Short mmCIF file of C-alpha atoms in Angstrom, two decimals:
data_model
loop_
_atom_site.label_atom_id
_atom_site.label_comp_id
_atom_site.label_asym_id
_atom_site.label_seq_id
_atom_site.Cartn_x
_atom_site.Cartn_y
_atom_site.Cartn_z
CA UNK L 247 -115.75 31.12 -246.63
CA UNK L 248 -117.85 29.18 -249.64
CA UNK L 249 -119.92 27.86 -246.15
CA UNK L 250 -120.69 30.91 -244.59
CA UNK L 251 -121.72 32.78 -248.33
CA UNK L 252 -124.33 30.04 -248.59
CA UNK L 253 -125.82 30.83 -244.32
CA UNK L 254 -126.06 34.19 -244.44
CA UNK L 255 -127.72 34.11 -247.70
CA UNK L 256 -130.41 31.45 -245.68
CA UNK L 257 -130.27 33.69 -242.81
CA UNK L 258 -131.44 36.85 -244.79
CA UNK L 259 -133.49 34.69 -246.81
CA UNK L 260 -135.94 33.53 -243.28
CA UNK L 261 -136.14 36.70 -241.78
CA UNK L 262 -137.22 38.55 -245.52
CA UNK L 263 -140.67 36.45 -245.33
CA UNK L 264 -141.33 38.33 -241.71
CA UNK L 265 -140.43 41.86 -242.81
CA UNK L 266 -141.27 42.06 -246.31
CA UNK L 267 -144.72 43.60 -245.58
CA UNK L 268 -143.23 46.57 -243.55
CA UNK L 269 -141.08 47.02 -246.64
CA UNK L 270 -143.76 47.15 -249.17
CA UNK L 271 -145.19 49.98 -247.07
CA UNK L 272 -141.85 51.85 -245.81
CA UNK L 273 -141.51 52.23 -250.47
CA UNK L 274 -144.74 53.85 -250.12
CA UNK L 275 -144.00 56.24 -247.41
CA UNK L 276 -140.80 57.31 -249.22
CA UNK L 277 -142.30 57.84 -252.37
CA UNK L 278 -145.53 59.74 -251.68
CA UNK L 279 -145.58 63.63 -251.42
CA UNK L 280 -142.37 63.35 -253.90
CA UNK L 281 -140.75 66.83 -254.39
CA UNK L 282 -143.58 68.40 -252.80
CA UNK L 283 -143.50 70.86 -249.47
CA UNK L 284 -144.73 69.15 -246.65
CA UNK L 285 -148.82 69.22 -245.92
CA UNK L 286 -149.74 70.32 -249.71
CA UNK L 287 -150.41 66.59 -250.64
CA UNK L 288 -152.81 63.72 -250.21
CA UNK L 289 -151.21 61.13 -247.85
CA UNK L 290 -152.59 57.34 -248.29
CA UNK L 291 -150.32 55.96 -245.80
CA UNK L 292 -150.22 57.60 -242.61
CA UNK L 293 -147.66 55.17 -240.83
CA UNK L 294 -147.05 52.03 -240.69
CA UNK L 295 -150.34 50.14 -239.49
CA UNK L 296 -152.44 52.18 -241.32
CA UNK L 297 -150.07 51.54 -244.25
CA UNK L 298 -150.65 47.61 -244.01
CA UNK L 299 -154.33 48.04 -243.33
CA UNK L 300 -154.57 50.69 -246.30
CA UNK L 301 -152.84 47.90 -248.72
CA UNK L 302 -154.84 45.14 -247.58
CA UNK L 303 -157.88 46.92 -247.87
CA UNK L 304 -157.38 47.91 -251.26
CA UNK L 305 -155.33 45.38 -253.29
CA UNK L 306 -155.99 42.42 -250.71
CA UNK L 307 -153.95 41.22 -248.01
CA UNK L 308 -151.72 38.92 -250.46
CA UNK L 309 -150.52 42.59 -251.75
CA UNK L 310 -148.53 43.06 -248.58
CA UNK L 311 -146.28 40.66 -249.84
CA UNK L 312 -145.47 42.23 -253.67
CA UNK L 313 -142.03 41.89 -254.80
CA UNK L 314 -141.21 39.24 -252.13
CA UNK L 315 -139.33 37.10 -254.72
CA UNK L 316 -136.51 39.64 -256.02
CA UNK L 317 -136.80 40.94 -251.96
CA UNK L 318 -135.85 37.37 -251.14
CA UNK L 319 -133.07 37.40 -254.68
CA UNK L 320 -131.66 40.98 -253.04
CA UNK L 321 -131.24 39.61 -249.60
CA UNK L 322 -129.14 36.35 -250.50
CA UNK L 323 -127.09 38.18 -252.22
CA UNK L 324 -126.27 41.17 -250.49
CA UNK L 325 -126.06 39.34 -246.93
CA UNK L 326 -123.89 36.05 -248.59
CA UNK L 327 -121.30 38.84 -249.56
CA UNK L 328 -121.70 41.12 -246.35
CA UNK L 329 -121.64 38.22 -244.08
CA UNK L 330 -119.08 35.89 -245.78
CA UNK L 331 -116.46 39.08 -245.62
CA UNK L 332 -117.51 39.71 -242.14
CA UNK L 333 -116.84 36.61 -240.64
CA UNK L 334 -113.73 35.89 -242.75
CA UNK L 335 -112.48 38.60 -241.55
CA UNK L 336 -113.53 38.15 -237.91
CA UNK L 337 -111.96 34.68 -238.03
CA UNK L 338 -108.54 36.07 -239.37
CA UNK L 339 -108.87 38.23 -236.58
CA UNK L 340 -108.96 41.87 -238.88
CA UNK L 341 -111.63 43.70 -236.64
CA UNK L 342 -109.62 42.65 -233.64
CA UNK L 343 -106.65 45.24 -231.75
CA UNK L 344 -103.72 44.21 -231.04
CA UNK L 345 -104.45 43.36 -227.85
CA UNK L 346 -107.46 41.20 -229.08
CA UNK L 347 -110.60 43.78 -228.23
CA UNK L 348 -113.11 44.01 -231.08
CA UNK L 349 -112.64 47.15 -232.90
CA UNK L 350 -115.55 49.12 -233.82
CA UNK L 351 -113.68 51.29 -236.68
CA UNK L 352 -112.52 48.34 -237.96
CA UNK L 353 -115.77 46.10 -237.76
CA UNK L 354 -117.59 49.57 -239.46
CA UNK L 355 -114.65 49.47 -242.37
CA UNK L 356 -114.97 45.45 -242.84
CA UNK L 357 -119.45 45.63 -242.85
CA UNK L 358 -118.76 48.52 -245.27
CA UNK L 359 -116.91 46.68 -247.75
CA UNK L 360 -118.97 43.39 -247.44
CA UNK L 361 -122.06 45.86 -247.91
CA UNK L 362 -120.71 47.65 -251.19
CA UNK L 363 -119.77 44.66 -252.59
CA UNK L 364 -122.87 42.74 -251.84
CA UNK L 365 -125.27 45.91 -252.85
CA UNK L 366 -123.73 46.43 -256.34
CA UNK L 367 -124.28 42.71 -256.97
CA UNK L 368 -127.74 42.74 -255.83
CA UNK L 369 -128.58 46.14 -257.51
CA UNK L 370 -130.81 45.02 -260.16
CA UNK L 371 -133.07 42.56 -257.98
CA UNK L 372 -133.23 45.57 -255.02
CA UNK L 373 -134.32 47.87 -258.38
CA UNK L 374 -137.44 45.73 -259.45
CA UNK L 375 -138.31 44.87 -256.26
CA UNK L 376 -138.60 48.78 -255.08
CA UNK L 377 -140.59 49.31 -258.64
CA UNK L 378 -143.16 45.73 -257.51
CA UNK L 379 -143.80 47.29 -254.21
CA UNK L 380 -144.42 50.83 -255.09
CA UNK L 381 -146.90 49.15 -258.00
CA UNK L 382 -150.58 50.17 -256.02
CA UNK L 383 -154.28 50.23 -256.89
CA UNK L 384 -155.00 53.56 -258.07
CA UNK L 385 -156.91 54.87 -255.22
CA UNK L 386 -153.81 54.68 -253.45
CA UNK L 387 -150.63 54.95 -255.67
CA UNK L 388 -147.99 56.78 -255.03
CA UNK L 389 -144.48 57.82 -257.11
CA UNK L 390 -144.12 56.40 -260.87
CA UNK L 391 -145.61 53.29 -261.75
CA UNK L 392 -144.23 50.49 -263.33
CA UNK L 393 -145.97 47.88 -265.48
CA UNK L 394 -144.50 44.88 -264.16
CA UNK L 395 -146.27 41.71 -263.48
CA UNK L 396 -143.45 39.79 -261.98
CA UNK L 397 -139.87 39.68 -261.47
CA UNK L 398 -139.18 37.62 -264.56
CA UNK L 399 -141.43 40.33 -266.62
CA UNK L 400 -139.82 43.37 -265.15
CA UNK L 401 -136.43 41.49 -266.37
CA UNK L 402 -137.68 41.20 -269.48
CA UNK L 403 -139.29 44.98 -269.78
CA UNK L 404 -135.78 46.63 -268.15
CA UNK L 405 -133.19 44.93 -270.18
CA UNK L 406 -135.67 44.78 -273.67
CA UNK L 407 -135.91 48.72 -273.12
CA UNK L 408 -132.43 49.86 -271.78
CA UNK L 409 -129.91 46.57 -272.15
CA UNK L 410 -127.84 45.48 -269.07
CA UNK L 411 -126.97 48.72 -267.79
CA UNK L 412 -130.71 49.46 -267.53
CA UNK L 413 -130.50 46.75 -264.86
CA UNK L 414 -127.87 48.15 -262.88
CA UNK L 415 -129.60 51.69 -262.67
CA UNK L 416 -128.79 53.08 -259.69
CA UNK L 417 -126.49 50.50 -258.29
CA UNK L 418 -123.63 53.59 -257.63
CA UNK L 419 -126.09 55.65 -255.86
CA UNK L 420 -126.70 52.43 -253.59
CA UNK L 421 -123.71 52.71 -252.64
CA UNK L 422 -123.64 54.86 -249.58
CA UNK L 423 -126.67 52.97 -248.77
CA UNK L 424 -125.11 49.88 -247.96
CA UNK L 425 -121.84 50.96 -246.88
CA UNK L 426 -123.25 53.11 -244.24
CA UNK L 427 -126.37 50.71 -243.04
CA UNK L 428 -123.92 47.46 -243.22
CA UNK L 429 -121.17 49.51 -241.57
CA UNK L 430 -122.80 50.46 -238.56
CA UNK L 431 -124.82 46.77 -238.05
CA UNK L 432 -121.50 44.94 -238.66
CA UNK L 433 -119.87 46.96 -236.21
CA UNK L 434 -122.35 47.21 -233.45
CA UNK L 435 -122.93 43.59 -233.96
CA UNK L 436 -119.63 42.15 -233.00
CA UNK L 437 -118.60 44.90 -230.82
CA UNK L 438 -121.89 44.56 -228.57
CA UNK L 439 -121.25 40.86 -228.43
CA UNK L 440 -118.01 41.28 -227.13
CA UNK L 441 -119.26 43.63 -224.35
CA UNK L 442 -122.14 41.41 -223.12
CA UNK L 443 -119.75 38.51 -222.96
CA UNK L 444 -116.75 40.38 -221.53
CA UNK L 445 -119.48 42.20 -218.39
CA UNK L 446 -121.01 38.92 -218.03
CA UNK L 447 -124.47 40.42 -219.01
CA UNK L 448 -125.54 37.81 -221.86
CA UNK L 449 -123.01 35.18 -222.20
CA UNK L 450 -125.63 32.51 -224.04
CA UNK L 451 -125.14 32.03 -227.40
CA UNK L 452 -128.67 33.00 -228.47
CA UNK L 453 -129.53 35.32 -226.12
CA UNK L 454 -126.07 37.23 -226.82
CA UNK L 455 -126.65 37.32 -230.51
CA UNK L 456 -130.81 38.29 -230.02
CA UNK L 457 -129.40 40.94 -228.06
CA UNK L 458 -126.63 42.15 -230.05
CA UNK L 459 -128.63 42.00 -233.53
CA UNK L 460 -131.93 44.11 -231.63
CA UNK L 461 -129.21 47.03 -230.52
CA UNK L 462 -127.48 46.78 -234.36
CA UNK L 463 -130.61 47.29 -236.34
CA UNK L 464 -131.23 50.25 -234.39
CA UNK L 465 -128.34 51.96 -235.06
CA UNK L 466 -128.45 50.79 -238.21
CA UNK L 467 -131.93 52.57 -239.18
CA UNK L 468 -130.76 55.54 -237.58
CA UNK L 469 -127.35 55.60 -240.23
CA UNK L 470 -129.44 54.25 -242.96
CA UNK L 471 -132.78 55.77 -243.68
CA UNK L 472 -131.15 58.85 -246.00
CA UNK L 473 -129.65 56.79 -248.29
CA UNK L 474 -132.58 54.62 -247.90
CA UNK L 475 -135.02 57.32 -249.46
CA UNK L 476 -132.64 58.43 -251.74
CA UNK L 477 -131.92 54.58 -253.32
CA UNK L 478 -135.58 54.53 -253.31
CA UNK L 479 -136.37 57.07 -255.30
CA UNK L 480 -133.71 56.46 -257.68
CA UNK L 481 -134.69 53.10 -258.59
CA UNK L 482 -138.41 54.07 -259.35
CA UNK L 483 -138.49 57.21 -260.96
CA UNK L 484 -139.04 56.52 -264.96
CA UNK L 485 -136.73 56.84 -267.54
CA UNK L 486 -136.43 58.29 -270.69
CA UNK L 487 -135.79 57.11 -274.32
CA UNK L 488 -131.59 57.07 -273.28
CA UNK L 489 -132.47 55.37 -270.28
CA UNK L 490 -131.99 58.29 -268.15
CA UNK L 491 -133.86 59.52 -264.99
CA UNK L 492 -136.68 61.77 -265.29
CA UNK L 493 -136.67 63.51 -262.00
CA UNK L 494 -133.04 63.01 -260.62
CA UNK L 495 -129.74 62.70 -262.64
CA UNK L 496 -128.06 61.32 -259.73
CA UNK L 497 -127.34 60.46 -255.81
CA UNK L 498 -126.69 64.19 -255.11
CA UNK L 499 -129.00 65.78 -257.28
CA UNK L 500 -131.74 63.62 -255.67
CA UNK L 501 -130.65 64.48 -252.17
CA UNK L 502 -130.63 68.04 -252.83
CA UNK L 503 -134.22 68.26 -254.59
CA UNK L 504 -135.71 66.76 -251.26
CA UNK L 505 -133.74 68.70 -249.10
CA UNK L 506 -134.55 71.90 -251.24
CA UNK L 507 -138.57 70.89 -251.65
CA UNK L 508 -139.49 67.93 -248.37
CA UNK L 509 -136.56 69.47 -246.47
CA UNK L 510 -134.81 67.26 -243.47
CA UNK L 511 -138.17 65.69 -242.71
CA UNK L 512 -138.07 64.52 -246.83
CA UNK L 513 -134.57 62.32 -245.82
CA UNK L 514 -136.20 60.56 -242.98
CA UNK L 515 -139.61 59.96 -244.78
CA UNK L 516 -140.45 56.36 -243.68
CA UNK L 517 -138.36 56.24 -240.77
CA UNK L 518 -140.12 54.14 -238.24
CA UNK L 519 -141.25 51.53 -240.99
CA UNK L 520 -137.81 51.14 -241.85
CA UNK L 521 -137.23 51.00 -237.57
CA UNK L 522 -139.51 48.43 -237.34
CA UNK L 523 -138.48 46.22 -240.65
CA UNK L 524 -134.79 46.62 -240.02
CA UNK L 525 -134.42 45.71 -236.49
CA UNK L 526 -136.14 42.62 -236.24
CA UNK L 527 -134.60 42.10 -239.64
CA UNK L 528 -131.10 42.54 -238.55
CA UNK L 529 -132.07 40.83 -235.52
CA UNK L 530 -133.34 37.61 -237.50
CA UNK L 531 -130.78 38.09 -240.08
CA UNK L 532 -127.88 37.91 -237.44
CA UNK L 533 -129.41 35.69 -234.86
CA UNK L 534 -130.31 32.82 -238.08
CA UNK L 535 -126.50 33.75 -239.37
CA UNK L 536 -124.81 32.74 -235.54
CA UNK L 537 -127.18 29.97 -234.94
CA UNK L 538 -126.54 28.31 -238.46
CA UNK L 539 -122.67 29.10 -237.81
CA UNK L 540 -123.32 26.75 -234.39
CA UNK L 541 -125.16 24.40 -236.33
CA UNK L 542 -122.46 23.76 -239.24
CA UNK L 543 -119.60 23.24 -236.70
CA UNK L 544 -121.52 20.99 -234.82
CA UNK L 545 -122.02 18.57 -237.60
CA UNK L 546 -118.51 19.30 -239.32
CA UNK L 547 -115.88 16.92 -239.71
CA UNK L 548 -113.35 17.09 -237.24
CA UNK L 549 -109.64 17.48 -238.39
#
């Protein structure tokens, strides 16, 4: 298990450098127009491309990539644990019936657990990262503003102002987050592997798992972006003296103030940024994760 922890955190790790851009933007998307009806505010980033073109236009094109190195701390993490469990529990056969077909209720329970467990130990590099990326010129800011100048300084600032727990702000309400986006990649994952190879569609190793990780990410986005906006908002919003949250006291409280102000459209704010970051993420992520699998038990001693 100790050697798939260490892949999937590589995996994750080469496919964050590709999508981190589209994440910088789908944090802006979420945040702007916060608690406010839809149409009564100014909108600096009106989808995705005009979103990268806005930041590079206005902080410089090097901006796309702000909070890339807790992004890249967050991803390690989260996807060592997620992926680890996953295919631990894949090779003891624990998403499997008893009759050997992949179960999808069980692959969705076992992504679950490996993405709660992952997500709370990740929580504090997926918090400054959020507040880095939703850090803009002024033109063009949106949601509270940090005054971080690096992951190492927003360490610093977080824990000098609120002590550990200050860095673990929000991990509960991340939560659902992970459990439901891991849950339904995990599952779709193996279960859509198992179908290409069992119809005879994709039965190559790369192609299969391309394939497989493409169809996972989108049903991931679909599960995840509501949790997504909520985490999001969460981590940025400032804090008081007590280190508690000035607009939202919790997961549900936030979820009901944009349901009762943005409405649905509020929950999915961001949605086809976080379409277009998460599937070829997941795609990389799981493609990297089964090639480096290949790769270690090619070179592995024999017993």
């Amino acid at each position: 298990m100790a050697s798939e922890f260490v892949i999937g955190g590589l995996a994750s790790v080469g496919a964050t450098f590709f999508t981190n851009p589209i994440e910088v933007v789908k944090t802006r998307i979420q945040l702007q127009g916060e608690l406010a009806a839809r149409g009564t505010y100014v909108e600096p980033y009106r989808g995705l491309f005009n979103g990268l073109v806005t930041v590079g236009k206005n902080e410089g094109w090097m901006a796309l990539q702000k909070g890339l190195a807790p992004a890249l701390c967050f991803q390690f993490i989260i996807n060592s644990c997620r992926l680890s469990i996953y295919s631990e529990a894949n090779e003891r056969r624990w998403i499997h019936t008893k009759t050997g077909e992949v179960s999808y209720s069980l692959g969705l329970l076992w992504g679950a657990i490996g993405g709660v467990v992952g997500s709370y130990f990740s929580s504090p590099f997926f918090l400054i990262k959020t507040q880095l990326q939703a850090q803009a010129a002024k033109q063009i800011a949106v949601g509270h503003q940090h005054t971080h100048s690096s992951m190492s300084d927003a360490l610093r600032q977080i824990y000098g102002k609120n002590g550990i727990s200050g860095l673990w702000r929000g991990s509960m309400a991340a939560l659902p987050r992970a459990a439901l986006g891991s849950g339904a990649q995990i599952a779709t994952f193996g279960k859509v592997k198992a179908f290409l190879v069992q119809k005879d569609l994709v039965v190559q190793p790369t192609c299969n798992s391309f394939c497989a990780g493409l169809i996972a990410g989108s049903v991931m986005a679909v599960a995840m972006t509501p949790p997504d906006v909520i985490a999001t908002r969460l981590y940025n919003q400032g804090v008081d003296a007590q280190g508690r949250g000035l607009l939202y006291r919790g997961w549900t409280d936030c979820a009901l103030k944009i349901l009762r102000t943005e409405g649905m459209y509020g929950l999915y704010k961001g949605f086809w940024p976080n379409y277009l970051r998460i599937a070829p993420h997941s795609t990389l992520v799981l493609l990297f994760f089964d090639e480096l699998i290949l790769l270690r038990n090619k070179f592995a001693p024999q017993s």
